[in-house]
JSON list of C-alpha atoms in Angstrom, two decimals:
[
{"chain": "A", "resi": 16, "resn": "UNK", "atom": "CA", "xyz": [-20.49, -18.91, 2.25]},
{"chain": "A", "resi": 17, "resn": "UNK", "atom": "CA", "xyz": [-21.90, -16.36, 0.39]},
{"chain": "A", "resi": 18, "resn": "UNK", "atom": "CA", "xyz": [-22.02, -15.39, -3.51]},
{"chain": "A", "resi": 19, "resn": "UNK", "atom": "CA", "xyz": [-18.20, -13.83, -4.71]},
{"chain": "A", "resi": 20, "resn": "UNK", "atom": "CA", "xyz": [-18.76, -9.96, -4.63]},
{"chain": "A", "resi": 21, "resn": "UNK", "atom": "CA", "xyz": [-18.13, -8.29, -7.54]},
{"chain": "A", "resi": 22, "resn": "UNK", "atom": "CA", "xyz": [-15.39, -5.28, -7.53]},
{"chain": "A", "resi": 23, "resn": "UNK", "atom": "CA", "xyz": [-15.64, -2.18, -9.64]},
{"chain": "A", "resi": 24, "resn": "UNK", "atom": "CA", "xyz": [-11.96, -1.62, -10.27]},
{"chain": "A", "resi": 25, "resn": "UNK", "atom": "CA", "xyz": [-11.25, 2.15, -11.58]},
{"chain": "A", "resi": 26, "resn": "UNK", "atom": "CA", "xyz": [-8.14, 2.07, -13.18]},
{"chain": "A", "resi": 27, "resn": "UNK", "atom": "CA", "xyz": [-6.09, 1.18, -16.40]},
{"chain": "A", "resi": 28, "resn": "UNK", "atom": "CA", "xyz": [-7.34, -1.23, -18.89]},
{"chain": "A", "resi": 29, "resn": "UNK", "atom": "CA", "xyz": [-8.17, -4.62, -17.73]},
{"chain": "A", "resi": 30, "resn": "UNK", "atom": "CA", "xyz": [-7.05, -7.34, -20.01]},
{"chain": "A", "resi": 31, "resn": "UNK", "atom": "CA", "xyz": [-9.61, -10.32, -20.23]},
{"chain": "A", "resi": 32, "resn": "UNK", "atom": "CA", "xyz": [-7.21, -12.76, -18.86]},
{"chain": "A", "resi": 33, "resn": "UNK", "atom": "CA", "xyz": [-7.05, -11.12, -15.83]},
{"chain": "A", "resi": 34, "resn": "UNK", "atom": "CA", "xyz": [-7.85, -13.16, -12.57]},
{"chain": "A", "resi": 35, "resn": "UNK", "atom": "CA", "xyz": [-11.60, -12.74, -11.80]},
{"chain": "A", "resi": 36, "resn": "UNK", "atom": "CA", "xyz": [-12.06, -10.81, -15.09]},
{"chain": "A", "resi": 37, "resn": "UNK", "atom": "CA", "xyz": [-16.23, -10.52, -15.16]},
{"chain": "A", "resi": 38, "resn": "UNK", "atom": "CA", "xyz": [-16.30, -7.09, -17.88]},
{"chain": "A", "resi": 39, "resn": "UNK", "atom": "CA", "xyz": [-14.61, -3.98, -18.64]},
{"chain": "A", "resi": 40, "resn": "UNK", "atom": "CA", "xyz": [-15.96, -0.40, -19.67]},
{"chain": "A", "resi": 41, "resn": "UNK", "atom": "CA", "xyz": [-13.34, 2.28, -21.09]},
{"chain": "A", "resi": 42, "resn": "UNK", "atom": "CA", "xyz": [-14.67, 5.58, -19.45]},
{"chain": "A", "resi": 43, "resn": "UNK", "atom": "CA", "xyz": [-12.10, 7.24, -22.10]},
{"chain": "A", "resi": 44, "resn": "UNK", "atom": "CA", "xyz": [-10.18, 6.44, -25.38]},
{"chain": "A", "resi": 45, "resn": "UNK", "atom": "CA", "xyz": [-8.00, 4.15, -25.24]},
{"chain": "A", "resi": 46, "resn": "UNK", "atom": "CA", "xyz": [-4.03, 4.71, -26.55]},
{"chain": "A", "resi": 47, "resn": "UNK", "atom": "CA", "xyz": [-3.67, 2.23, -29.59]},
{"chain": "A", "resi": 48, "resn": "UNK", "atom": "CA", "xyz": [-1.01, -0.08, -27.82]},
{"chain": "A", "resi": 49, "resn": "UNK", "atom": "CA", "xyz": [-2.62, 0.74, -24.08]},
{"chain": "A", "resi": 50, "resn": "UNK", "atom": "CA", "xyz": [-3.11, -2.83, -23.76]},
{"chain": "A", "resi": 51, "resn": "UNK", "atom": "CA", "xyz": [1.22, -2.69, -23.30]},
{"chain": "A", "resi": 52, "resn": "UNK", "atom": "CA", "xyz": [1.29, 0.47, -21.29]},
{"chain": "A", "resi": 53, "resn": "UNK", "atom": "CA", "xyz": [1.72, 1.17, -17.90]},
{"chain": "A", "resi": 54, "resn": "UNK", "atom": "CA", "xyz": [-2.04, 1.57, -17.46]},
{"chain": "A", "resi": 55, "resn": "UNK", "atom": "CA", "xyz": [-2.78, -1.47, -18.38]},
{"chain": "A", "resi": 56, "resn": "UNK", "atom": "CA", "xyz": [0.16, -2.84, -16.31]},
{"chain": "A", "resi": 57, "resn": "UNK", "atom": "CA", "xyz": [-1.21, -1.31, -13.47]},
{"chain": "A", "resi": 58, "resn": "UNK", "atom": "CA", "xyz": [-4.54, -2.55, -13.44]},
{"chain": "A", "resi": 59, "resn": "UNK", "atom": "CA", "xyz": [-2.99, -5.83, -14.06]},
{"chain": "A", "resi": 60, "resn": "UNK", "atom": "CA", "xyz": [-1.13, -6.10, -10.70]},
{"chain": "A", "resi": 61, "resn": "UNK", "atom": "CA", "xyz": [-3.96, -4.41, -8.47]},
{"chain": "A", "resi": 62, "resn": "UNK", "atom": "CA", "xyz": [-6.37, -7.39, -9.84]},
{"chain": "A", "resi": 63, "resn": "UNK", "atom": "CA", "xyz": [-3.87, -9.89, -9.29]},
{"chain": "A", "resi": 64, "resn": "UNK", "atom": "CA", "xyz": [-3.47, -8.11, -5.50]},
{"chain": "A", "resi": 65, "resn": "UNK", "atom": "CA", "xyz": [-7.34, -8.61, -5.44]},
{"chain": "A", "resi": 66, "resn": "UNK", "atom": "CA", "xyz": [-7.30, -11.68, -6.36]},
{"chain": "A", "resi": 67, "resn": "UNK", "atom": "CA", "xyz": [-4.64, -12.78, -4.32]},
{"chain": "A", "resi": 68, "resn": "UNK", "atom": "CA", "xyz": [-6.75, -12.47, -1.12]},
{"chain": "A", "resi": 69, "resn": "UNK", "atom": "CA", "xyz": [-10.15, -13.41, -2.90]},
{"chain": "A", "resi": 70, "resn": "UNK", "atom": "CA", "xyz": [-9.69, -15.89, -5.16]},
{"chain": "A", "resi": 71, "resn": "UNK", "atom": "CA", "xyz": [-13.54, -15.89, -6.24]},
{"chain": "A", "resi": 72, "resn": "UNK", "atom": "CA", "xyz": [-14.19, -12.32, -6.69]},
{"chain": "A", "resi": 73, "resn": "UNK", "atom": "CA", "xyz": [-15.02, -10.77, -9.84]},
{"chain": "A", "resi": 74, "resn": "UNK", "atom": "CA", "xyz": [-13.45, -7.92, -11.03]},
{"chain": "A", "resi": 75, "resn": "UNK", "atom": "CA", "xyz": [-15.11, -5.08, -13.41]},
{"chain": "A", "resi": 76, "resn": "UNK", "atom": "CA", "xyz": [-12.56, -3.02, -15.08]},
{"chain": "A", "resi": 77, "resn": "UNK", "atom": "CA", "xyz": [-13.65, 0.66, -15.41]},
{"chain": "A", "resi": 78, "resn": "UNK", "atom": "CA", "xyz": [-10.89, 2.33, -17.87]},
{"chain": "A", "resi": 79, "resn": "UNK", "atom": "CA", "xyz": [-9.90, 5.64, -16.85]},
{"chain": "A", "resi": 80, "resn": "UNK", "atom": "CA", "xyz": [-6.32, 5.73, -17.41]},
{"chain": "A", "resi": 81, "resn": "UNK", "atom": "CA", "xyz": [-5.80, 5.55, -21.23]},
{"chain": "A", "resi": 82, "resn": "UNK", "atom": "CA", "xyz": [-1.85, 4.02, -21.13]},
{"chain": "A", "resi": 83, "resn": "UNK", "atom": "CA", "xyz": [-0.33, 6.83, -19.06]},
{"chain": "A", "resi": 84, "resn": "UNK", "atom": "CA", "xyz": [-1.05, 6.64, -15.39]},
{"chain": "A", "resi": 85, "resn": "UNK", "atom": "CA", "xyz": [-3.13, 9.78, -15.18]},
{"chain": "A", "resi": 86, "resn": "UNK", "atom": "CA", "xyz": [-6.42, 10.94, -16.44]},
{"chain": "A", "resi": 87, "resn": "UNK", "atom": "CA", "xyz": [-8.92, 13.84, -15.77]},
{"chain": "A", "resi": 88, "resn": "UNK", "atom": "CA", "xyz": [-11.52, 14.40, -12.87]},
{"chain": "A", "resi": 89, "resn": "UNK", "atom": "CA", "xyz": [-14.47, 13.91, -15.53]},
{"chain": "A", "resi": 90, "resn": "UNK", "atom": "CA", "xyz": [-13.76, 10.76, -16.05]},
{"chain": "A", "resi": 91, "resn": "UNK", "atom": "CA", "xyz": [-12.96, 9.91, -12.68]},
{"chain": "A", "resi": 92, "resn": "UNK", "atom": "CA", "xyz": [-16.01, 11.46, -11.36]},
{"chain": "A", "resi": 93, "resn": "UNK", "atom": "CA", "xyz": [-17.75, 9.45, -14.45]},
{"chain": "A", "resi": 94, "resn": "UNK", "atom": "CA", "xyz": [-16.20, 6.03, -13.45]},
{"chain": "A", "resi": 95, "resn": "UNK", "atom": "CA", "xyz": [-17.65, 6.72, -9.81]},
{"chain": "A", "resi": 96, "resn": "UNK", "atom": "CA", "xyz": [-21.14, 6.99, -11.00]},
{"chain": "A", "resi": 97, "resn": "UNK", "atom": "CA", "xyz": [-20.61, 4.04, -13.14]},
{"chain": "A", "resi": 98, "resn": "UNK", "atom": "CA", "xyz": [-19.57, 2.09, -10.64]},
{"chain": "A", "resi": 99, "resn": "UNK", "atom": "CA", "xyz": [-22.41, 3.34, -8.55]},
{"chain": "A", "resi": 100, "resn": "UNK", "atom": "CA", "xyz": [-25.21, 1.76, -10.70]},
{"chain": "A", "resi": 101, "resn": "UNK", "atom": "CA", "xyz": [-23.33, -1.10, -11.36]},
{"chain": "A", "resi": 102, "resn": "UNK", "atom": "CA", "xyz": [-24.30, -4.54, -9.64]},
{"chain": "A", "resi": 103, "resn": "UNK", "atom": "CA", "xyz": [-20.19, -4.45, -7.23]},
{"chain": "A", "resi": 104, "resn": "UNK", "atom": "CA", "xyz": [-20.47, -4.35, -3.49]},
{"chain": "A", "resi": 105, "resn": "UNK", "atom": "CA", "xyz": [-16.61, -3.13, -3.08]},
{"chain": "A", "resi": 106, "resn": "UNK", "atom": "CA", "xyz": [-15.32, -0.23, -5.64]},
{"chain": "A", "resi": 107, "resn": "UNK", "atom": "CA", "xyz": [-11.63, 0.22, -5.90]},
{"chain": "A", "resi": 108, "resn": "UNK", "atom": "CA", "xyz": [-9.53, 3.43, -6.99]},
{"chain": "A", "resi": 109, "resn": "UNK", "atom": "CA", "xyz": [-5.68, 3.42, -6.33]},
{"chain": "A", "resi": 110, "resn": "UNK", "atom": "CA", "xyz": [-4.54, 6.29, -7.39]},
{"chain": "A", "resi": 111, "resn": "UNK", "atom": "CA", "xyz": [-5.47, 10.16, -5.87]},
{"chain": "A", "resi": 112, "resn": "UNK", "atom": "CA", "xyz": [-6.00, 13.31, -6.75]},
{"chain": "A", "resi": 113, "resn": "UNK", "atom": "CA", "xyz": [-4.47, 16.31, -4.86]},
{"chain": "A", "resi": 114, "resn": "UNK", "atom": "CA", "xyz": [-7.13, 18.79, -4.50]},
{"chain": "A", "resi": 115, "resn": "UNK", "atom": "CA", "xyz": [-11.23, 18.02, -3.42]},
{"chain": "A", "resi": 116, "resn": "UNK", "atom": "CA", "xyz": [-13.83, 19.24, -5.63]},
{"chain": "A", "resi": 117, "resn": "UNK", "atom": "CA", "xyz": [-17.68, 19.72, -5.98]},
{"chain": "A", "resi": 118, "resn": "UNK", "atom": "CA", "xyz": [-17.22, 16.95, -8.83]},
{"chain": "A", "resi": 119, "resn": "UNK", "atom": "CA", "xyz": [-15.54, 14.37, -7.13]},
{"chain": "A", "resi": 120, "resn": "UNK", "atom": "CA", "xyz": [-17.38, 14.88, -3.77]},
{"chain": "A", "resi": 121, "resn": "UNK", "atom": "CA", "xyz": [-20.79, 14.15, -5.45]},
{"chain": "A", "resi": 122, "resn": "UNK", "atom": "CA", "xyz": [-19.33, 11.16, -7.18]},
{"chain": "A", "resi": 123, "resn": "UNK", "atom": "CA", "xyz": [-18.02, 9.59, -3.96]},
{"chain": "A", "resi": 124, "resn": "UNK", "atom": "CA", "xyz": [-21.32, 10.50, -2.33]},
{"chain": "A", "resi": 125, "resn": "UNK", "atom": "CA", "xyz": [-23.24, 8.36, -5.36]},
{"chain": "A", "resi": 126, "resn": "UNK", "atom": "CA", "xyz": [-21.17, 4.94, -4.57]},
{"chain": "A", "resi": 127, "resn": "UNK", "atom": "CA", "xyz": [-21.73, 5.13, -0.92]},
{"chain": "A", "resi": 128, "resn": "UNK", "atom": "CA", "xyz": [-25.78, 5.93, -1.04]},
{"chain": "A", "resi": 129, "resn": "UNK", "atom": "CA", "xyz": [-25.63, 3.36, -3.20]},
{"chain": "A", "resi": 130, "resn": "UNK", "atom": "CA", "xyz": [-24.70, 1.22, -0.47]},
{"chain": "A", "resi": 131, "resn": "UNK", "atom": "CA", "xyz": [-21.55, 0.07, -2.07]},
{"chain": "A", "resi": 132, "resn": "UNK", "atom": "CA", "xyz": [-17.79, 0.11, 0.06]},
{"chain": "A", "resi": 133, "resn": "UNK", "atom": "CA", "xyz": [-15.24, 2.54, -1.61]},
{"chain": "A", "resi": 134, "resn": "UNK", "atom": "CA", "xyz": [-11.56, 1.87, -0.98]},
{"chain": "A", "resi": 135, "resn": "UNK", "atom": "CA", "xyz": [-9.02, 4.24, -2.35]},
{"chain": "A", "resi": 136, "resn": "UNK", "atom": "CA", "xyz": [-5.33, 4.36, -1.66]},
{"chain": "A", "resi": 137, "resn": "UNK", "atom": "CA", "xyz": [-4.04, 6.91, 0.55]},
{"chain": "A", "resi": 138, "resn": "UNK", "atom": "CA", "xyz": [-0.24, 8.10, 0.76]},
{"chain": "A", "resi": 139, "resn": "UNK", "atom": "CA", "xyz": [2.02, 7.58, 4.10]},
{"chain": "A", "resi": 140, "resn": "UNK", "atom": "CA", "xyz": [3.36, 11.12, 3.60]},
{"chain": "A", "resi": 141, "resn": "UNK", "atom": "CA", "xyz": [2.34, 14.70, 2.43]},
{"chain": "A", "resi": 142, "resn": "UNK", "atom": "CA", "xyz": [-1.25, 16.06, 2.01]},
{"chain": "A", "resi": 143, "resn": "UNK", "atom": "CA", "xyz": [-4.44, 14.45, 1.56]},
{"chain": "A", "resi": 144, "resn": "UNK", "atom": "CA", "xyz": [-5.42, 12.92, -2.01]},
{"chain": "A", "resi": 145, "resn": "UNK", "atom": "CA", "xyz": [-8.99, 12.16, -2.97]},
{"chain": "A", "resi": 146, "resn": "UNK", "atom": "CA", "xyz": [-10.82, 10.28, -3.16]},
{"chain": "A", "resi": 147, "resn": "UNK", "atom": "CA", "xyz": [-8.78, 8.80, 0.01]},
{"chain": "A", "resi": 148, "resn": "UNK", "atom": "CA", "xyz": [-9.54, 11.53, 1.73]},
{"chain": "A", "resi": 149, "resn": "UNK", "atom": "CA", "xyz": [-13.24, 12.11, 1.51]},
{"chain": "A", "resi": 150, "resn": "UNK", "atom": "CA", "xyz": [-15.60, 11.13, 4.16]},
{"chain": "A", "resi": 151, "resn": "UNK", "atom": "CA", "xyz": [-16.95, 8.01, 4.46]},
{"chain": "A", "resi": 152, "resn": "UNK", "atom": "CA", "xyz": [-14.19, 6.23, 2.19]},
{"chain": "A", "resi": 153, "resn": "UNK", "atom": "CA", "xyz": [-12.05, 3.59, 3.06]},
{"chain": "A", "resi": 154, "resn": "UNK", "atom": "CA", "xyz": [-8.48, 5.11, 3.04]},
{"chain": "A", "resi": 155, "resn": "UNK", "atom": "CA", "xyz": [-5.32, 2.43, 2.57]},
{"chain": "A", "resi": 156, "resn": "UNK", "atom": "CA", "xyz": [-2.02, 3.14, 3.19]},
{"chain": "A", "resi": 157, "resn": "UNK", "atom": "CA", "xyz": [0.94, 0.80, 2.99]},
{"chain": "A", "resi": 158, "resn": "UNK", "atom": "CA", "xyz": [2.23, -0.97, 6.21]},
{"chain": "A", "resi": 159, "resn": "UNK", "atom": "CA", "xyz": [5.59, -3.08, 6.35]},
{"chain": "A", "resi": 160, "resn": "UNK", "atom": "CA", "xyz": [5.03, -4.81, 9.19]},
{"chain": "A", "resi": 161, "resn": "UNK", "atom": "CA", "xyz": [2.08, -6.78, 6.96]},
{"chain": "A", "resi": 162, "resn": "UNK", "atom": "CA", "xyz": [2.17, -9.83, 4.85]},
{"chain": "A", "resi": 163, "resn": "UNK", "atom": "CA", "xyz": [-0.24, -9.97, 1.79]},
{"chain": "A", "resi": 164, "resn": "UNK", "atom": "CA", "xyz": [-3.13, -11.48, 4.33]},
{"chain": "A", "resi": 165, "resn": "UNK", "atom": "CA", "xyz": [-2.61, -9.23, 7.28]},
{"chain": "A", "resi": 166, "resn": "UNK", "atom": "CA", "xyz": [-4.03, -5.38, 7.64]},
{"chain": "A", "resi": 167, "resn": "UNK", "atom": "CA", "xyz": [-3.57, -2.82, 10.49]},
{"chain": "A", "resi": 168, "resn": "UNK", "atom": "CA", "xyz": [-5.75, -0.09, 11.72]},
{"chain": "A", "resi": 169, "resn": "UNK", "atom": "CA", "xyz": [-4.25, 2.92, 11.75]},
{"chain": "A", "resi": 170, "resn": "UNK", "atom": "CA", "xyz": [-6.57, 5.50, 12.29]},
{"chain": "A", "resi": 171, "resn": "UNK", "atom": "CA", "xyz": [-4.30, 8.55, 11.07]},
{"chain": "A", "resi": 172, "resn": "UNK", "atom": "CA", "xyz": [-5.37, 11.73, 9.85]},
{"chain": "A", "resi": 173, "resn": "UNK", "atom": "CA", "xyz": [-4.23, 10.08, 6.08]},
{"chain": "A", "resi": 174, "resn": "UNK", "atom": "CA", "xyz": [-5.33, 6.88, 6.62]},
{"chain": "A", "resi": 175, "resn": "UNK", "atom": "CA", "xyz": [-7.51, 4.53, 8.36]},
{"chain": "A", "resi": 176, "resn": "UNK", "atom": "CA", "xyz": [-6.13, 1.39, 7.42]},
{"chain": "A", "resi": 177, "resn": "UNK", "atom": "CA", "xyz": [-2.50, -0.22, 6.32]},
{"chain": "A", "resi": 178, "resn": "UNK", "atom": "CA", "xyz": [-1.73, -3.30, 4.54]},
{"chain": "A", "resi": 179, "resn": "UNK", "atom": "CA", "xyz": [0.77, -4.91, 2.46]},
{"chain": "A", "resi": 180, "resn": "UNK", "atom": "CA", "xyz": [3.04, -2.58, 0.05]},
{"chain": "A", "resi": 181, "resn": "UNK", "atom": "CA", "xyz": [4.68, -4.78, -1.88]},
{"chain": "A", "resi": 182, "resn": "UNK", "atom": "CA", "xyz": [4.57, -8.35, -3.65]},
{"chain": "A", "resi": 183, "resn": "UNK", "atom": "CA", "xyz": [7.73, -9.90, -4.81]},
{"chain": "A", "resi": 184, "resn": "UNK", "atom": "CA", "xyz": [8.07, -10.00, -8.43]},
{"chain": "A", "resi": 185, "resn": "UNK", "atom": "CA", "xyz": [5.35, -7.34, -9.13]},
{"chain": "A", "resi": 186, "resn": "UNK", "atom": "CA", "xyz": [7.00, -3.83, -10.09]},
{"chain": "A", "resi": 187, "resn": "UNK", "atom": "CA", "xyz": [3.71, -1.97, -8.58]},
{"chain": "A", "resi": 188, "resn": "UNK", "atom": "CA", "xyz": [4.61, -1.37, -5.05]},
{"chain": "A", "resi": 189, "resn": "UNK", "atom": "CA", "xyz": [3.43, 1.64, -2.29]},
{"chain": "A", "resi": 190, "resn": "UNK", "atom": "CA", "xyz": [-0.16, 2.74, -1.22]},
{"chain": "A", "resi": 191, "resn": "UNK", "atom": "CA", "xyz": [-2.14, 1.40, -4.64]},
{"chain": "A", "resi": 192, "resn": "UNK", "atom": "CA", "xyz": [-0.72, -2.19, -3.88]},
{"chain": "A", "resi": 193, "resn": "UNK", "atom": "CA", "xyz": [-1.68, -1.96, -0.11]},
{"chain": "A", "resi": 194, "resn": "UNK", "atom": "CA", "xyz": [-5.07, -0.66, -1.00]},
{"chain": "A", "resi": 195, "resn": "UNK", "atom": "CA", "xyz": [-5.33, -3.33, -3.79]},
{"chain": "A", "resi": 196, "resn": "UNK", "atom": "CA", "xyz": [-4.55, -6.31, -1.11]},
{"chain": "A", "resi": 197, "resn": "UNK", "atom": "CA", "xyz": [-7.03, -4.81, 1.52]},
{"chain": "A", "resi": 198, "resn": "UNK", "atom": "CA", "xyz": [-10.03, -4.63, -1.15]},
{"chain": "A", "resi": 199, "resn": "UNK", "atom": "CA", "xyz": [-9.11, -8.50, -1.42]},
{"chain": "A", "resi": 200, "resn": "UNK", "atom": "CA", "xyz": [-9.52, -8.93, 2.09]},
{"chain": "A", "resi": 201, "resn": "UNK", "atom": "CA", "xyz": [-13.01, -6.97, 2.41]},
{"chain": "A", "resi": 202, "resn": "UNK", "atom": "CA", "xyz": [-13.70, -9.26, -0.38]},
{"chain": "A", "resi": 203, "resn": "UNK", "atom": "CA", "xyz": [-13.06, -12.35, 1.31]},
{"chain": "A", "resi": 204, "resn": "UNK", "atom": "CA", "xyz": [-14.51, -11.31, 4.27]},
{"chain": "A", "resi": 205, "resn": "UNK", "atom": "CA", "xyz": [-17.42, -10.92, 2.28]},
{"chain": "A", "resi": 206, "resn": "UNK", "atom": "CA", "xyz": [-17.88, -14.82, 1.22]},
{"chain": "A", "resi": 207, "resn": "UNK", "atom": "CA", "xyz": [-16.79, -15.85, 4.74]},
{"chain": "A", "resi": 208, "resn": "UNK", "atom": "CA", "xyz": [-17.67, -14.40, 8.53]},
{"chain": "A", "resi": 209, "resn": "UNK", "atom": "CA", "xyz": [-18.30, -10.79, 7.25]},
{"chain": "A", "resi": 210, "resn": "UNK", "atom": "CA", "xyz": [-17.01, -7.36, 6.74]},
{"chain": "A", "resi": 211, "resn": "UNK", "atom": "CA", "xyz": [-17.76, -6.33, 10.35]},
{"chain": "A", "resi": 212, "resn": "UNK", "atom": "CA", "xyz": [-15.88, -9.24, 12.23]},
{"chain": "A", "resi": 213, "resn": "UNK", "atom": "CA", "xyz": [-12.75, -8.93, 9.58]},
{"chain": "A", "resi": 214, "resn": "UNK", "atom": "CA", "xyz": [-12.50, -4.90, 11.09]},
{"chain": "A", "resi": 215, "resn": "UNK", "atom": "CA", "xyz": [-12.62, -6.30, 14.90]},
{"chain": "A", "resi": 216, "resn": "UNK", "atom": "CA", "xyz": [-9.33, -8.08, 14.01]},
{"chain": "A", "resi": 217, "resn": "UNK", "atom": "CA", "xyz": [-6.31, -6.34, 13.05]},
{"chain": "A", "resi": 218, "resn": "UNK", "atom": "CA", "xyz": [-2.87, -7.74, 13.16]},
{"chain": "A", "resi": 219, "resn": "UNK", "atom": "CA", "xyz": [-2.07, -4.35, 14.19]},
{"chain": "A", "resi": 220, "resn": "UNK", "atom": "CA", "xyz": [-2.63, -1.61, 15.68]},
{"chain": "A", "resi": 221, "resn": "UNK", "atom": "CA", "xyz": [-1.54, 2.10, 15.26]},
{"chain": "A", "resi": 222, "resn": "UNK", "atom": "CA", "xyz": [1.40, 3.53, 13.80]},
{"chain": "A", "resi": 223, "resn": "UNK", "atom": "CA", "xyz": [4.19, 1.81, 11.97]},
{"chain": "A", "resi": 224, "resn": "UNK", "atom": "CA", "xyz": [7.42, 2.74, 12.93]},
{"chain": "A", "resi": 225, "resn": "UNK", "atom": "CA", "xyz": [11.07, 1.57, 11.67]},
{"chain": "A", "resi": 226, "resn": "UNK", "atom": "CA", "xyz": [13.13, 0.92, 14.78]},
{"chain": "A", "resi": 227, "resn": "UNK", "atom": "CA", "xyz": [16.33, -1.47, 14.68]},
{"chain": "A", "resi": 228, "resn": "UNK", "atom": "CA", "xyz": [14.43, -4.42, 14.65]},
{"chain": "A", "resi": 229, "resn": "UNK", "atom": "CA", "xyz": [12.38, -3.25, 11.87]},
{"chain": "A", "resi": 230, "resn": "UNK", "atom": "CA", "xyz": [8.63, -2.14, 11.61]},
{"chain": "A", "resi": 231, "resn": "UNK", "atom": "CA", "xyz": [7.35, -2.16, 15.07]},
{"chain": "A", "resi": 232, "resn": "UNK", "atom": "CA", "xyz": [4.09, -0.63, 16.49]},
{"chain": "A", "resi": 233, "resn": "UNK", "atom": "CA", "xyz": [4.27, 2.83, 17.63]}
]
């Protein structure tokens, strides 16, 4: 087994009894009570989604939401290049923004020549968001045909992967959760038989749809 990666999570504030908390770095001011906001509540379920699959990782909060869930493209694009020169394999964003830019397509470009995976949540309907949608980045939508552990490959024009939406008792739910849950997986792939082998096996394959029965392959 190898070393626990680390995980650059771009989000809300990370509190430091978060699971797998190893730092945090505010790219922006923080709201005096953000540390009760839904920023911070946020960031609080996707690490617990992390975690969840990859109990070892460590998880380095990059603050970019400072309590409401929504922030500029400078500090995105400055959280990206953060996590670029940082020491995580895996860097994880769930949220999107609805147009591409110059700024955020150099920023994406940084964390992969740095070698690092980028995961970014991706939703099941309407236009592309980005950084989901940029080449080369791991796009996550939600799937409810999977449990926590399982992930599909989708290979839609929004999204390459699925995974789990939802956790029961957590009030964060959709495409962030899903992408949250697959970053754990990468993750654990990571200490065990590898990235590569984990994307040979999905526990399914193209399109979810809801027939009588329920989700079903399409």
């Amino acid at each position: 087994m190898t070393r626990a990666p680390l995980i650059a999570l771009i989000d809300g504030p990370l509190a430091a009894d978060a699971p797998g908390f190893a730092g945090r770095a505010d790219i922006c001011a923080m709201h005096p009570r953000a540390a009760e906001s839904p920023a911070a509540l946020h960031a609080s379920c996707m690490a617990a989604a992390i975690h969840a699959n990859a109990t070892g990782a460590r998880i380095l909060g990059l603050s970019i939401f400072a309590g409401r869930l929504s922030t500029s493209l400078a500090n995105v694009a400055e959280a990206l290049h953060r996590a670029a020169v940082s020491e995580a394999e895996i860097v994880h964003c769930s949220f999107g923004h609805g147009k591409s830019s110059p700024l955020m397509d150099e920023a994406v470009a940084a964390v992969l020549a740095a070698g690092k995976l980028l995961v970014a949540s991706a939703p099941a309907r309407g236009t592309p968001v980005y950084p989901a949608g940029c080449a080369g980045v791991v796009s996550v939508q939600g799937d409810a045909r999977c449990n926590s552990s399982q992930w599909s490959l989708l290979n839609l024009p929004g999204a390459q992967y699925g995974a789990c939406p939802v956790t029961s008792g957590v009030p964060v739910r959709g495409a962030s959760l899903a992408a949250a849950h697959f970053t754990g997986l990468l993750a654990r792939a990571c200490m065990s038989g590898g990235i590569e082998n984990m994307l040979q096996n999905p526990s399914f394959t193209g399109r979810e749809r809801i027939g009588t029965g329920g989700p079903q392959a399409a």
